[in-house]
Each structure stands twice: as C-alpha cells, then as structure tokens.
Backbone as XML, in Angstrom:
<?xml version="1.0"?>
<chain id="A" units="angstrom">
  <residue number="1" name="UNK">
    <atom name="N" x="-26.099" y="1.443" z="-3.807"/>
    <atom name="CA" x="-25.600" y="2.493" z="-4.676"/>
    <atom name="C" x="-24.235" y="2.945" z="-4.152"/>
  </residue>
  <residue number="2" name="UNK">
    <atom name="N" x="-23.349" y="3.284" z="-5.036"/>
    <atom name="CA" x="-22.007" y="3.688" z="-4.643"/>
    <atom name="C" x="-21.731" y="5.145" z="-4.965"/>
  </residue>
  <residue number="3" name="UNK">
    <atom name="N" x="-20.511" y="5.534" z="-4.714"/>
    <atom name="CA" x="-20.051" y="6.901" z="-4.983"/>
    <atom name="C" x="-18.969" y="6.819" z="-6.059"/>
  </residue>
  <residue number="4" name="UNK">
    <atom name="N" x="-19.200" y="7.493" z="-7.173"/>
    <atom name="CA" x="-18.234" y="7.504" z="-8.273"/>
    <atom name="C" x="-17.158" y="8.540" z="-7.985"/>
  </residue>
  <residue number="5" name="UNK">
    <atom name="N" x="-15.882" y="8.124" z="-8.057"/>
    <atom name="CA" x="-14.763" y="9.036" z="-7.832"/>
    <atom name="C" x="-13.821" y="8.925" z="-9.021"/>
  </residue>
  <residue number="6" name="UNK">
    <atom name="N" x="-13.420" y="10.065" z="-9.535"/>
    <atom name="CA" x="-12.516" y="10.095" z="-10.687"/>
    <atom name="C" x="-11.516" y="11.224" z="-10.506"/>
  </residue>
  <residue number="7" name="UNK">
    <atom name="N" x="-10.252" y="10.953" z="-10.777"/>
    <atom name="CA" x="-9.242" y="12.009" z="-10.761"/>
    <atom name="C" x="-9.250" y="12.694" z="-12.117"/>
  </residue>
  <residue number="8" name="UNK">
    <atom name="N" x="-9.272" y="14.009" z="-12.108"/>
    <atom name="CA" x="-9.173" y="14.807" z="-13.326"/>
    <atom name="C" x="-7.907" y="15.639" z="-13.210"/>
  </residue>
  <residue number="9" name="UNK">
    <atom name="N" x="-7.195" y="15.750" z="-14.299"/>
    <atom name="CA" x="-5.940" y="16.495" z="-14.310"/>
    <atom name="C" x="-6.217" y="17.983" z="-14.100"/>
  </residue>
  <residue number="10" name="UNK">
    <atom name="N" x="-5.548" y="18.578" z="-13.145"/>
    <atom name="CA" x="-5.725" y="20.005" z="-12.859"/>
    <atom name="C" x="-5.206" y="20.891" z="-13.986"/>
  </residue>
  <residue number="11" name="UNK">
    <atom name="N" x="-4.389" y="20.337" z="-14.847"/>
    <atom name="CA" x="-3.811" y="21.119" z="-15.944"/>
    <atom name="C" x="-4.659" y="21.061" z="-17.213"/>
  </residue>
  <residue number="12" name="UNK">
    <atom name="N" x="-5.776" y="20.349" z="-17.196"/>
    <atom name="CA" x="-6.527" y="20.060" z="-18.417"/>
    <atom name="C" x="-6.986" y="21.289" z="-19.189"/>
  </residue>
  <residue number="13" name="UNK">
    <atom name="N" x="-7.151" y="22.424" z="-18.547"/>
    <atom name="CA" x="-7.631" y="23.617" z="-19.254"/>
    <atom name="C" x="-6.501" y="24.548" z="-19.689"/>
  </residue>
  <residue number="14" name="UNK">
    <atom name="N" x="-5.269" y="24.187" z="-19.420"/>
    <atom name="CA" x="-4.125" y="25.029" z="-19.781"/>
    <atom name="C" x="-3.558" y="24.642" z="-21.149"/>
  </residue>
  <residue number="15" name="UNK">
    <atom name="N" x="-2.867" y="25.570" z="-21.818"/>
    <atom name="CA" x="-2.342" y="25.305" z="-23.166"/>
    <atom name="C" x="-1.437" y="24.075" z="-23.266"/>
  </residue>
  <residue number="16" name="UNK">
    <atom name="N" x="-0.651" y="23.780" z="-22.245"/>
    <atom name="CA" x="0.266" y="22.639" z="-22.344"/>
    <atom name="C" x="-0.460" y="21.295" z="-22.350"/>
  </residue>
  <residue number="17" name="UNK">
    <atom name="N" x="-1.754" y="21.273" z="-22.020"/>
    <atom name="CA" x="-2.525" y="20.029" z="-22.033"/>
    <atom name="C" x="-2.969" y="19.641" z="-23.436"/>
  </residue>
  <residue number="18" name="UNK">
    <atom name="N" x="-2.994" y="20.611" z="-24.342"/>
    <atom name="CA" x="-3.466" y="20.357" z="-25.708"/>
    <atom name="C" x="-2.424" y="19.595" z="-26.501"/>
  </residue>
  <residue number="19" name="UNK">
    <atom name="N" x="-2.901" y="18.849" z="-27.436"/>
    <atom name="CA" x="-2.012" y="18.108" z="-28.320"/>
    <atom name="C" x="-2.846" y="17.207" z="-29.201"/>
  </residue>
  <residue number="20" name="UNK">
    <atom name="N" x="-2.212" y="16.509" z="-30.124"/>
    <atom name="CA" x="-2.970" y="15.593" z="-30.970"/>
    <atom name="C" x="-3.530" y="14.449" z="-30.134"/>
  </residue>
  <residue number="21" name="UNK">
    <atom name="N" x="-4.547" y="13.800" z="-30.635"/>
    <atom name="CA" x="-5.121" y="12.655" z="-29.940"/>
    <atom name="C" x="-4.016" y="11.681" z="-29.558"/>
  </residue>
  <residue number="22" name="UNK">
    <atom name="N" x="-4.085" y="11.134" z="-28.372"/>
    <atom name="CA" x="-3.094" y="10.226" z="-27.798"/>
    <atom name="C" x="-1.825" y="10.938" z="-27.355"/>
  </residue>
  <residue number="23" name="UNK">
    <atom name="N" x="-1.691" y="12.194" z="-27.673"/>
    <atom name="CA" x="-0.544" y="12.958" z="-27.216"/>
    <atom name="C" x="-1.031" y="14.210" z="-26.531"/>
  </residue>
  <residue number="24" name="UNK">
    <atom name="N" x="-1.946" y="14.057" z="-25.600"/>
    <atom name="CA" x="-2.494" y="15.202" z="-24.879"/>
    <atom name="C" x="-2.928" y="14.757" z="-23.486"/>
  </residue>
  <residue number="25" name="UNK">
    <atom name="N" x="-3.419" y="15.707" z="-22.733"/>
    <atom name="CA" x="-3.850" y="15.457" z="-21.357"/>
    <atom name="C" x="-4.778" y="14.235" z="-21.283"/>
  </residue>
  <residue number="26" name="UNK">
    <atom name="N" x="-4.520" y="13.372" z="-20.311"/>
    <atom name="CA" x="-5.332" y="12.168" z="-20.159"/>
    <atom name="C" x="-6.784" y="12.477" z="-19.808"/>
  </residue>
  <residue number="27" name="UNK">
    <atom name="N" x="-7.045" y="13.615" z="-19.188"/>
    <atom name="CA" x="-8.425" y="13.968" z="-18.866"/>
    <atom name="C" x="-9.222" y="14.318" z="-20.119"/>
  </residue>
  <residue number="28" name="UNK">
    <atom name="N" x="-8.554" y="14.748" z="-21.181"/>
    <atom name="CA" x="-9.247" y="14.993" z="-22.447"/>
    <atom name="C" x="-9.718" y="13.679" z="-23.065"/>
  </residue>
  <residue number="29" name="UNK">
    <atom name="N" x="-9.066" y="12.597" z="-22.701"/>
    <atom name="CA" x="-9.415" y="11.267" z="-23.214"/>
    <atom name="C" x="-10.278" y="10.481" z="-22.216"/>
  </residue>
  <residue number="30" name="UNK">
    <atom name="N" x="-10.678" y="11.118" z="-21.100"/>
    <atom name="CA" x="-11.385" y="10.425" z="-20.009"/>
    <atom name="C" x="-10.641" y="9.157" z="-19.607"/>
  </residue>
  <residue number="31" name="UNK">
    <atom name="N" x="-9.351" y="9.322" z="-19.402"/>
    <atom name="CA" x="-8.471" y="8.189" z="-19.208"/>
    <atom name="C" x="-7.774" y="8.210" z="-17.851"/>
  </residue>
  <residue number="32" name="UNK">
    <atom name="N" x="-8.321" y="8.901" z="-16.883"/>
    <atom name="CA" x="-7.673" y="8.988" z="-15.583"/>
    <atom name="C" x="-8.133" y="7.894" z="-14.635"/>
  </residue>
  <residue number="33" name="UNK">
    <atom name="N" x="-7.530" y="7.835" z="-13.459"/>
    <atom name="CA" x="-7.938" y="6.852" z="-12.453"/>
    <atom name="C" x="-9.384" y="7.095" z="-12.017"/>
  </residue>
  <residue number="34" name="UNK">
    <atom name="N" x="-10.153" y="6.030" z="-11.919"/>
    <atom name="CA" x="-11.563" y="6.140" z="-11.526"/>
    <atom name="C" x="-11.994" y="4.876" z="-10.800"/>
  </residue>
  <residue number="35" name="UNK">
    <atom name="N" x="-12.964" y="5.041" z="-9.923"/>
    <atom name="CA" x="-13.409" y="3.894" z="-9.134"/>
    <atom name="C" x="-14.762" y="4.189" z="-8.506"/>
  </residue>
  <residue number="36" name="UNK">
    <atom name="N" x="-15.506" y="3.133" z="-8.245"/>
    <atom name="CA" x="-16.764" y="3.232" z="-7.524"/>
    <atom name="C" x="-16.477" y="2.878" z="-6.067"/>
  </residue>
  <residue number="37" name="UNK">
    <atom name="N" x="-16.877" y="3.764" z="-5.154"/>
    <atom name="CA" x="-16.641" y="3.544" z="-3.722"/>
    <atom name="C" x="-17.945" y="3.145" z="-3.031"/>
  </residue>
  <residue number="38" name="UNK">
    <atom name="N" x="-17.795" y="2.467" z="-1.915"/>
    <atom name="CA" x="-18.967" y="2.172" z="-1.084"/>
    <atom name="C" x="-19.503" y="3.477" z="-0.496"/>
  </residue>
  <residue number="39" name="UNK">
    <atom name="N" x="-20.755" y="3.491" z="-0.122"/>
    <atom name="CA" x="-21.402" y="4.703" z="0.391"/>
    <atom name="C" x="-21.143" y="4.943" z="1.870"/>
  </residue>
  <residue number="40" name="UNK">
    <atom name="N" x="-19.934" y="4.778" z="2.299"/>
    <atom name="CA" x="-19.571" y="5.056" z="3.688"/>
    <atom name="C" x="-18.313" y="5.913" z="3.681"/>
  </residue>
  <residue number="41" name="UNK">
    <atom name="N" x="-18.059" y="6.572" z="4.791"/>
    <atom name="CA" x="-16.822" y="7.357" z="4.891"/>
    <atom name="C" x="-15.603" y="6.471" z="4.661"/>
  </residue>
  <residue number="42" name="UNK">
    <atom name="N" x="-15.601" y="5.295" z="5.286"/>
    <atom name="CA" x="-14.477" y="4.373" z="5.112"/>
    <atom name="C" x="-14.351" y="3.910" z="3.668"/>
  </residue>
  <residue number="43" name="UNK">
    <atom name="N" x="-15.486" y="3.675" z="3.022"/>
    <atom name="CA" x="-15.461" y="3.245" z="1.629"/>
    <atom name="C" x="-14.860" y="4.297" z="0.717"/>
  </residue>
  <residue number="44" name="UNK">
    <atom name="N" x="-15.219" y="5.548" z="0.944"/>
    <atom name="CA" x="-14.675" y="6.645" z="0.130"/>
    <atom name="C" x="-13.185" y="6.820" z="0.404"/>
  </residue>
  <residue number="45" name="UNK">
    <atom name="N" x="-12.796" y="6.768" z="1.674"/>
    <atom name="CA" x="-11.368" y="6.891" z="2.009"/>
    <atom name="C" x="-10.544" y="5.758" z="1.404"/>
  </residue>
  <residue number="46" name="UNK">
    <atom name="N" x="-11.069" y="4.536" z="1.457"/>
    <atom name="CA" x="-10.364" y="3.400" z="0.847"/>
    <atom name="C" x="-10.208" y="3.609" z="-0.656"/>
  </residue>
  <residue number="47" name="UNK">
    <atom name="N" x="-11.271" y="4.061" z="-1.293"/>
    <atom name="CA" x="-11.221" y="4.290" z="-2.743"/>
    <atom name="C" x="-10.223" y="5.389" z="-3.086"/>
  </residue>
  <residue number="48" name="UNK">
    <atom name="N" x="-10.183" y="6.456" z="-2.300"/>
    <atom name="CA" x="-9.223" y="7.535" z="-2.555"/>
    <atom name="C" x="-7.787" y="7.047" z="-2.409"/>
  </residue>
  <residue number="49" name="UNK">
    <atom name="N" x="-7.537" y="6.215" z="-1.409"/>
    <atom name="CA" x="-6.190" y="5.647" z="-1.252"/>
    <atom name="C" x="-5.817" y="4.795" z="-2.465"/>
  </residue>
  <residue number="50" name="UNK">
    <atom name="N" x="-6.749" y="3.964" z="-2.894"/>
    <atom name="CA" x="-6.496" y="3.111" z="-4.068"/>
    <atom name="C" x="-6.262" y="3.958" z="-5.314"/>
  </residue>
  <residue number="51" name="UNK">
    <atom name="N" x="-7.063" y="5.003" z="-5.482"/>
    <atom name="CA" x="-6.900" y="5.875" z="-6.648"/>
    <atom name="C" x="-5.554" y="6.585" z="-6.618"/>
  </residue>
  <residue number="52" name="UNK">
    <atom name="N" x="-5.131" y="7.034" z="-5.460"/>
    <atom name="CA" x="-3.826" y="7.685" z="-5.342"/>
    <atom name="C" x="-2.700" y="6.745" z="-5.733"/>
  </residue>
  <residue number="53" name="UNK">
    <atom name="N" x="-2.777" y="5.499" z="-5.264"/>
    <atom name="CA" x="-1.759" y="4.502" z="-5.620"/>
    <atom name="C" x="-1.786" y="4.198" z="-7.112"/>
  </residue>
  <residue number="54" name="UNK">
    <atom name="N" x="-2.986" y="4.026" z="-7.653"/>
    <atom name="CA" x="-3.137" y="3.756" z="-9.089"/>
    <atom name="C" x="-2.597" y="4.919" z="-9.920"/>
  </residue>
  <residue number="55" name="UNK">
    <atom name="N" x="-2.911" y="6.139" z="-9.492"/>
    <atom name="CA" x="-2.450" y="7.327" z="-10.219"/>
    <atom name="C" x="-0.924" y="7.392" z="-10.232"/>
  </residue>
  <residue number="56" name="UNK">
    <atom name="N" x="-0.304" y="7.195" z="-9.093"/>
    <atom name="CA" x="1.165" y="7.240" z="-9.022"/>
    <atom name="C" x="1.805" y="6.166" z="-9.900"/>
  </residue>
  <residue number="57" name="UNK">
    <atom name="N" x="1.230" y="4.966" z="-9.885"/>
    <atom name="CA" x="1.774" y="3.873" z="-10.706"/>
    <atom name="C" x="1.698" y="4.194" z="-12.198"/>
  </residue>
  <residue number="58" name="UNK">
    <atom name="N" x="0.686" y="4.959" z="-12.599"/>
    <atom name="CA" x="0.542" y="5.280" z="-14.024"/>
    <atom name="C" x="1.171" y="6.622" z="-14.389"/>
  </residue>
  <residue number="59" name="UNK">
    <atom name="N" x="1.959" y="7.199" z="-13.469"/>
    <atom name="CA" x="2.731" y="8.395" z="-13.794"/>
    <atom name="C" x="2.123" y="9.722" z="-13.398"/>
  </residue>
  <residue number="60" name="UNK">
    <atom name="N" x="0.954" y="9.701" z="-12.763"/>
    <atom name="CA" x="0.361" y="10.953" z="-12.307"/>
    <atom name="C" x="1.195" y="11.512" z="-11.155"/>
  </residue>
  <residue number="61" name="UNK">
    <atom name="N" x="1.178" y="12.833" z="-11.020"/>
    <atom name="CA" x="1.916" y="13.512" z="-9.949"/>
    <atom name="C" x="0.937" y="14.340" z="-9.117"/>
  </residue>
  <residue number="62" name="UNK">
    <atom name="N" x="1.149" y="14.315" z="-7.813"/>
    <atom name="CA" x="0.342" y="15.166" z="-6.934"/>
    <atom name="C" x="1.150" y="16.415" z="-6.643"/>
  </residue>
  <residue number="63" name="UNK">
    <atom name="N" x="0.594" y="17.569" z="-6.952"/>
    <atom name="CA" x="1.257" y="18.843" z="-6.713"/>
    <atom name="C" x="0.449" y="19.632" z="-5.688"/>
  </residue>
  <residue number="64" name="UNK">
    <atom name="N" x="0.961" y="20.767" z="-5.296"/>
    <atom name="CA" x="0.197" y="21.603" z="-4.357"/>
    <atom name="C" x="-1.080" y="22.133" z="-4.995"/>
  </residue>
  <residue number="65" name="UNK">
    <atom name="N" x="-1.179" y="22.029" z="-6.325"/>
    <atom name="CA" x="-2.361" y="22.509" z="-7.046"/>
    <atom name="C" x="-3.343" y="21.382" z="-7.341"/>
  </residue>
  <residue number="66" name="UNK">
    <atom name="N" x="-2.966" y="20.161" z="-7.057"/>
    <atom name="CA" x="-3.816" y="19.004" z="-7.315"/>
    <atom name="C" x="-3.090" y="17.970" z="-8.157"/>
  </residue>
  <residue number="67" name="UNK">
    <atom name="N" x="-3.817" y="16.975" z="-8.600"/>
    <atom name="CA" x="-3.241" y="15.888" z="-9.394"/>
    <atom name="C" x="-3.080" y="16.312" z="-10.848"/>
  </residue>
  <residue number="68" name="UNK">
    <atom name="N" x="-1.958" y="15.913" z="-11.454"/>
    <atom name="CA" x="-1.748" y="16.141" z="-12.887"/>
    <atom name="C" x="-1.338" y="14.819" z="-13.533"/>
  </residue>
  <residue number="69" name="UNK">
    <atom name="N" x="-1.829" y="14.606" z="-14.746"/>
    <atom name="CA" x="-1.582" y="13.343" z="-15.445"/>
    <atom name="C" x="-0.125" y="13.241" z="-15.903"/>
  </residue>
  <residue number="70" name="UNK">
    <atom name="N" x="0.247" y="12.051" z="-16.333"/>
    <atom name="CA" x="1.629" y="11.800" z="-16.760"/>
    <atom name="C" x="2.013" y="12.669" z="-17.957"/>
  </residue>
  <residue number="71" name="UNK">
    <atom name="N" x="1.086" y="12.853" z="-18.907"/>
    <atom name="CA" x="1.396" y="13.682" z="-20.079"/>
    <atom name="C" x="1.703" y="15.112" z="-19.639"/>
  </residue>
  <residue number="72" name="UNK">
    <atom name="N" x="0.830" y="15.690" z="-18.844"/>
    <atom name="CA" x="1.019" y="17.080" z="-18.408"/>
    <atom name="C" x="2.234" y="17.223" z="-17.493"/>
  </residue>
  <residue number="73" name="UNK">
    <atom name="N" x="2.485" y="16.221" z="-16.666"/>
    <atom name="CA" x="3.642" y="16.281" z="-15.764"/>
    <atom name="C" x="4.945" y="16.362" z="-16.545"/>
  </residue>
  <residue number="74" name="UNK">
    <atom name="N" x="4.949" y="15.839" z="-17.766"/>
    <atom name="CA" x="6.161" y="15.858" z="-18.595"/>
    <atom name="C" x="6.345" y="17.170" z="-19.356"/>
  </residue>
  <residue number="75" name="UNK">
    <atom name="N" x="5.343" y="18.049" z="-19.317"/>
    <atom name="CA" x="5.432" y="19.319" z="-20.042"/>
    <atom name="C" x="6.246" y="20.323" z="-19.223"/>
  </residue>
  <residue number="76" name="UNK">
    <atom name="N" x="7.204" y="21.007" z="-19.851"/>
    <atom name="CA" x="8.097" y="21.901" z="-19.094"/>
    <atom name="C" x="7.406" y="23.112" z="-18.469"/>
  </residue>
  <residue number="77" name="UNK">
    <atom name="N" x="6.266" y="23.539" z="-19.005"/>
    <atom name="CA" x="5.618" y="24.753" z="-18.489"/>
    <atom name="C" x="4.475" y="24.466" z="-17.526"/>
  </residue>
  <residue number="78" name="UNK">
    <atom name="N" x="4.250" y="23.210" z="-17.191"/>
    <atom name="CA" x="3.052" y="22.853" z="-16.443"/>
    <atom name="C" x="2.954" y="23.549" z="-15.084"/>
  </residue>
  <residue number="79" name="UNK">
    <atom name="N" x="3.996" y="23.587" z="-14.303"/>
    <atom name="CA" x="3.889" y="24.199" z="-12.970"/>
    <atom name="C" x="3.667" y="25.700" z="-13.051"/>
  </residue>
  <residue number="80" name="UNK">
    <atom name="N" x="4.263" y="26.351" z="-14.039"/>
    <atom name="CA" x="4.032" y="27.783" z="-14.231"/>
    <atom name="C" x="2.571" y="28.037" z="-14.574"/>
  </residue>
  <residue number="81" name="UNK">
    <atom name="N" x="2.011" y="27.222" z="-15.475"/>
    <atom name="CA" x="0.605" y="27.377" z="-15.863"/>
    <atom name="C" x="-0.332" y="27.079" z="-14.696"/>
  </residue>
  <residue number="82" name="UNK">
    <atom name="N" x="-0.045" y="26.034" z="-13.945"/>
    <atom name="CA" x="-0.889" y="25.700" z="-12.801"/>
    <atom name="C" x="-0.874" y="26.807" z="-11.758"/>
  </residue>
  <residue number="83" name="UNK">
    <atom name="N" x="0.296" y="27.341" z="-11.498"/>
    <atom name="CA" x="0.405" y="28.424" z="-10.517"/>
    <atom name="C" x="-0.410" y="29.630" z="-10.970"/>
  </residue>
  <residue number="84" name="UNK">
    <atom name="N" x="-0.307" y="29.998" z="-12.249"/>
    <atom name="CA" x="-1.057" y="31.142" z="-12.772"/>
    <atom name="C" x="-2.562" y="30.889" z="-12.682"/>
  </residue>
  <residue number="85" name="UNK">
    <atom name="N" x="-3.003" y="29.689" z="-13.045"/>
    <atom name="CA" x="-4.430" y="29.352" z="-12.972"/>
    <atom name="C" x="-4.924" y="29.395" z="-11.533"/>
  </residue>
  <residue number="86" name="UNK">
    <atom name="N" x="-4.122" y="28.865" z="-10.635"/>
    <atom name="CA" x="-4.492" y="28.833" z="-9.230"/>
    <atom name="C" x="-4.606" y="30.250" z="-8.670"/>
  </residue>
  <residue number="87" name="UNK">
    <atom name="N" x="-3.644" y="31.105" z="-9.006"/>
    <atom name="CA" x="-3.675" y="32.485" z="-8.519"/>
    <atom name="C" x="-4.871" y="33.245" z="-9.084"/>
  </residue>
  <residue number="88" name="UNK">
    <atom name="N" x="-5.228" y="32.992" z="-10.344"/>
    <atom name="CA" x="-6.408" y="33.634" z="-10.934"/>
    <atom name="C" x="-7.674" y="33.219" z="-10.202"/>
  </residue>
  <residue number="89" name="UNK">
    <atom name="N" x="-7.792" y="31.934" z="-9.869"/>
    <atom name="CA" x="-9.004" y="31.458" z="-9.206"/>
    <atom name="C" x="-9.105" y="31.992" z="-7.779"/>
  </residue>
  <residue number="90" name="UNK">
    <atom name="N" x="-7.983" y="32.216" z="-7.129"/>
    <atom name="CA" x="-7.989" y="32.761" z="-5.769"/>
    <atom name="C" x="-8.392" y="34.230" z="-5.791"/>
  </residue>
  <residue number="91" name="UNK">
    <atom name="N" x="-7.979" y="34.949" z="-6.829"/>
    <atom name="CA" x="-8.289" y="36.372" z="-6.933"/>
    <atom name="C" x="-9.757" y="36.640" z="-7.248"/>
  </residue>
  <residue number="92" name="UNK">
    <atom name="N" x="-10.455" y="35.661" z="-7.811"/>
    <atom name="CA" x="-11.856" y="35.884" z="-8.217"/>
    <atom name="C" x="-12.790" y="35.953" z="-7.050"/>
  </residue>
</chain>
C-alpha cells in the first residue's frame, strides 16, 4: 500500500480562483500534481521532490503561503488574497 500525495492550490477558496471551466484554479478541476509514494520516509520525500519539480514545470509557484497553481499565480490579486486568508487563519 502506498501514500497518496497531491498538491492543492492554496488560493482555491479565494475569489481570484473562480472563473469559467478551463479558466479557473487547477484545484477546482482536480488537475494538480499528484503521485503515489512508497510507505517509507524516503519514499514520501522522493515523491515530494518529484511533485515539486513537476509543479514548477507546469507553472505552479511556491509562496510563503504554500503552492499556487499556474492560473492563480497569473492573477494580479493572488498574493493579497493569500496574505489575508493566512492572517485570518492565524487569528482564529
């Protein structure tokens, strides 16, 4: 049995992620990097490295708030929205 790992866009719940089908956050389409890892620490670490490389190649960006998909990374308000969401979650 393995460990399923999938990157989800941190911006997926913010207004800039919405859009028509095919023109919206990749996590709404279940279209992000995903992989099955071996059930060992090394297996999970290897899978995470591969996912990070795959994500970067397909336009995903890693921010201080987490990974964001290529669609959301291109939105002008994304970092402002992520910062606000992050601050709200810290205050709770």
